[in-house]
Amino acid sequence: MPLDEKPERLEKHKIQVLERVLDSLSQIRPASFYSKAKCNYSDTNQRISFKTSIRAIKDSLINPLITYAGIPIVNSLIRPDSLFISNRKDKCYIKTTVGYIKDAFGVDFEYKNIEELLLGLPVAFDTTERYFLINNPFKYIVSSHRKHILKKESKEFKIKEKNHLDRSPKKEDLDDQVLIQYYINSSLTSIDRIIVDSPSDTTRITVDYLSRDTISSFLMPKDLRVDIQTKRNHIVLEMAYDRSEINTPQEIRFIIPEEYEECTSKK
């Protein structure tokens, strides 16, 4: 948008209408999904680029395979109750639960949430919960909490991030809750952005769906950016999907060679 061009005001909708949109979008789950992706990853210690192929079968498994210079480096298998990683570079493996993702990245996602994130769906939307409309004439924003609570948590997050200190617990704290904001596009057909705040983990996740492709009637992500801020790390993952397929048979190949040993953390 040119600097001198003002954003267009959107037609007003009641919260009930936008909740129905989110509910409808959350139901759009293909039986299977495949895509190749170019990835740029950075955190406080490193910056790397690699390619990955992602195969997913609905409610069952996700199989990301990371390659570098055309050579498979890391293969993984994510199931609702387990996580397996085969590391060809270090010739080792990991057998654990999905909780490993929280330990590694500070993101407390369940299997379903990972699937939703990859498919560009409303992460953790729940029809039994109450939601609130954040008044903004230029964006449709649905929130799990009222605006003043979001502002309070945003301010405290910045203080904690700057000082690297935990707050003293208070009765009114929201530390046992997760705050979510959904940004719905102007045509009410997809999600543009999701912001997840987890006060207890001092973690903020911002997912931007920068562009999408229509594939077999599904509006799938094409370019996305995941920004994860924690008390001790800042992770950014940019993904550009290519050759995406929907509802085509997927062959999952995952093997841990017998000579591999269990991976140990490096100090």
Phi, psi and omega in degrees: 000128178301151184300327183271002180265125181277144178295151182276134176290138182269154174297138182284140175226147176285159182301326181297324179293315182290328175295321178294324176298313180298319179297317179296316180296323183291343180273349184279089183232106179294156180295328178209161183213141176217141174198151166263154181211139169270132186234138170241123184237138174214148171217194184291347184245341187205165175217119183222155174237142181201173176244153178216150169247140182236123174242136181219139173242125188312129175060013187235301183200155174233132185234089174274132177239117182264131178236153176224125185055036178080001182254128177299127182250311182226126175245140182219157180224117181250123176241166181305329183240008184204163178217129178236136178228130176246114186257103183289326182298313182262001180052054179214172183222162175229130172236115186204200179251173179297341177301343177301327181296320178294317180297323184277323188238354181076022182244113183271070181259139170275171180305313183302321181293323177295318178299316180297318181298315181295327183268357179074033181260164178294108184294126173063026176290137186224116183294343180275351180266159177267139180235162185231146177269124176270115184295118177205117185293347186247355182216147172266110182236121176249131186234150176283346181222162181291161187299320184292331177288320178299318180295319180297314181292325179296318179295315182291326178299316181297321178296315180294319180297322182288317185268347183055042180235147174275148176282153170288138184295141177229157182297324185276001182297153177256027189295343179261010182241166175239130180258127183232138173237131177249125175258112181265140182292166188296334180268003178061036183246349182196175178263131176268324185206147173228132176240125180241121176249128176238092183303324183294330180260001185049050185232137173232129179242125176240122179245119178251122175265100190281332177202161181221161176236145173270117182232115180051046179073000176262135177269094189263152176298145174243312176233130178218157180226125179249122180244118182243117178248124176238180181296330186239001184209157174226110185250134176231126177235120176250131183231134175241106181288149179211146178056041181290145178228144180236135175057038172248146181303134181241129176264118182263120178245112178219118181225136171254110181304146183299331183280352180288141175255166180293134181294141176242144181292140179265134181276000000 
